[in-house]
Short mmCIF file of C-alpha atoms in Angstrom, two decimals:
data_model
loop_
_atom_site.label_atom_id
_atom_site.label_comp_id
_atom_site.label_asym_id
_atom_site.label_seq_id
_atom_site.Cartn_x
_atom_site.Cartn_y
_atom_site.Cartn_z
CA MET A 1 -14.12 -75.03 -20.16
CA PHE A 2 -12.83 -71.94 -18.32
CA GLU A 3 -15.60 -69.77 -19.79
CA PHE A 4 -18.26 -72.30 -18.79
CA MET A 5 -16.96 -72.51 -15.22
CA ASN A 6 -16.93 -68.71 -14.83
CA ILE A 7 -20.51 -68.54 -16.07
CA ALA A 8 -21.60 -71.35 -13.75
CA LYS A 9 -20.04 -69.56 -10.77
CA ALA A 10 -21.67 -66.26 -11.76
CA LEU A 11 -25.10 -67.89 -11.98
CA ALA A 12 -24.74 -69.48 -8.53
CA ASP A 13 -26.14 -66.42 -6.75
CA GLU A 14 -29.77 -65.30 -6.65
CA ASN A 15 -28.91 -61.59 -6.77
CA ARG A 16 -26.76 -62.02 -9.86
CA VAL A 17 -29.58 -63.88 -11.61
CA ARG A 18 -31.93 -61.06 -10.58
CA ILE A 19 -29.52 -58.54 -12.15
CA LEU A 20 -29.43 -60.52 -15.40
CA MET A 21 -33.21 -60.68 -15.52
CA ALA A 22 -33.47 -56.95 -14.76
CA LEU A 23 -31.25 -56.24 -17.75
CA ASP A 24 -33.14 -58.69 -19.97
CA GLY A 25 -35.22 -56.77 -22.50
CA ARG A 26 -33.74 -53.39 -21.57
CA ASP A 27 -31.09 -51.34 -23.29
CA GLU A 28 -29.25 -50.73 -20.02
CA LEU A 29 -29.62 -49.86 -16.35
CA CYS A 30 -27.42 -47.78 -14.08
CA VAL A 31 -25.91 -49.14 -10.90
CA CYS A 32 -28.22 -46.92 -8.84
CA GLN A 33 -31.31 -48.57 -10.37
CA LEU A 34 -29.94 -52.04 -9.66
CA THR A 35 -29.04 -51.03 -6.10
CA ASP A 36 -32.59 -49.75 -5.51
CA MET A 37 -34.14 -52.86 -7.01
CA LEU A 38 -32.01 -55.30 -5.00
CA GLU A 39 -32.11 -53.20 -1.82
CA LEU A 40 -28.45 -53.96 -1.21
CA ALA A 41 -25.45 -51.80 -0.41
CA PRO A 42 -23.77 -50.25 -3.47
CA SER A 43 -20.53 -52.10 -2.67
CA THR A 44 -22.36 -55.43 -2.68
CA VAL A 45 -24.04 -54.67 -6.00
CA SER A 46 -20.67 -53.60 -7.44
CA LYS A 47 -19.17 -56.95 -6.40
CA HIS A 48 -22.02 -58.82 -8.13
CA LEU A 49 -21.58 -56.71 -11.25
CA PHE A 50 -17.84 -57.40 -11.26
CA ILE A 51 -18.49 -61.16 -11.18
CA LEU A 52 -21.06 -60.94 -13.99
CA ARG A 53 -18.67 -58.82 -16.04
CA SER A 54 -15.80 -61.22 -15.43
CA ALA A 55 -17.98 -64.03 -16.77
CA ARG A 56 -18.70 -61.81 -19.79
CA LEU A 57 -22.45 -61.97 -19.18
CA ILE A 58 -22.76 -58.18 -19.02
CA LEU A 59 -21.01 -55.13 -20.41
CA GLY A 60 -20.60 -51.77 -18.72
CA ARG A 61 -20.01 -48.24 -19.87
CA LYS A 62 -19.17 -45.15 -17.89
CA ASP A 63 -20.89 -41.85 -18.56
CA GLY A 64 -19.52 -39.19 -16.25
CA ARG A 65 -20.21 -40.33 -12.69
CA TRP A 66 -22.68 -43.00 -13.78
CA VAL A 67 -22.00 -46.57 -14.85
CA TYR A 68 -24.54 -48.35 -17.04
CA TYR A 69 -24.79 -52.08 -17.65
CA ARG A 70 -26.41 -54.21 -20.33
CA LEU A 71 -26.49 -57.86 -21.29
CA ASN A 72 -23.62 -59.01 -23.47
CA ILE A 73 -25.69 -60.30 -26.37
CA ASP A 74 -24.17 -58.78 -29.49
CA GLU A 75 -20.50 -59.47 -28.79
CA ALA A 76 -20.91 -62.67 -26.77
CA SER A 77 -19.75 -66.18 -27.48
CA ASN A 78 -22.32 -68.91 -28.03
CA VAL A 79 -21.71 -70.16 -24.49
CA VAL A 80 -22.69 -66.76 -23.06
CA LYS A 81 -25.70 -66.42 -25.38
CA ASN A 82 -26.92 -69.89 -24.45
CA ALA A 83 -26.46 -69.20 -20.73
CA LEU A 84 -28.44 -65.95 -20.96
CA ALA A 85 -31.22 -67.68 -22.88
CA TRP A 86 -31.31 -70.50 -20.32
CA VAL A 87 -31.57 -68.03 -17.42
CA HIS A 88 -34.43 -66.21 -19.13
CA GLN A 89 -36.29 -69.42 -19.91
CA SER A 90 -35.77 -70.82 -16.42
CA VAL A 91 -36.72 -67.92 -14.15
CA SER A 92 -38.77 -65.39 -16.10
CA ASP A 93 -41.99 -66.54 -14.41
CA VAL A 94 -40.60 -66.59 -10.84
CA SER A 95 -42.54 -64.18 -8.62
CA LEU A 96 -39.42 -62.41 -7.30
CA ILE A 97 -38.29 -61.70 -10.86
CA GLN A 98 -41.73 -60.35 -11.72
CA GLN A 99 -41.65 -58.13 -8.62
CA ASP A 100 -38.27 -56.78 -9.73
CA GLN A 101 -39.71 -56.02 -13.17
CA LEU A 102 -42.53 -54.02 -11.54
CA LYS A 103 -40.02 -52.03 -9.46
CA LEU A 104 -38.06 -51.19 -12.59
CA THR A 105 -41.09 -49.89 -14.50
CA SER A 106 -40.98 -46.77 -12.30
CA TYR A 107 -37.62 -45.74 -13.86
#
């Protein structure tokens, strides 16, 4: 139940859902790319990433000064996998998500 509640809380914010959809279908993105896409302050994006990581929806790796994030698909529990699939199915055709995808094609 604890895992489910953390995931539900993480999905309760539009920007966090946008981050998940930005990572969907990509190997990984750096924090700078997510910050540019969301047009938010780096500290705000970092807070969102912390919440998504705490819910085990994403994984991060540090490479020098850069931090890269990806969806937690390979190592995730079924609850996480199902939540990620549900997010994709539910919002992939939303215009804001499609606009984000276009922004990310320039990277």
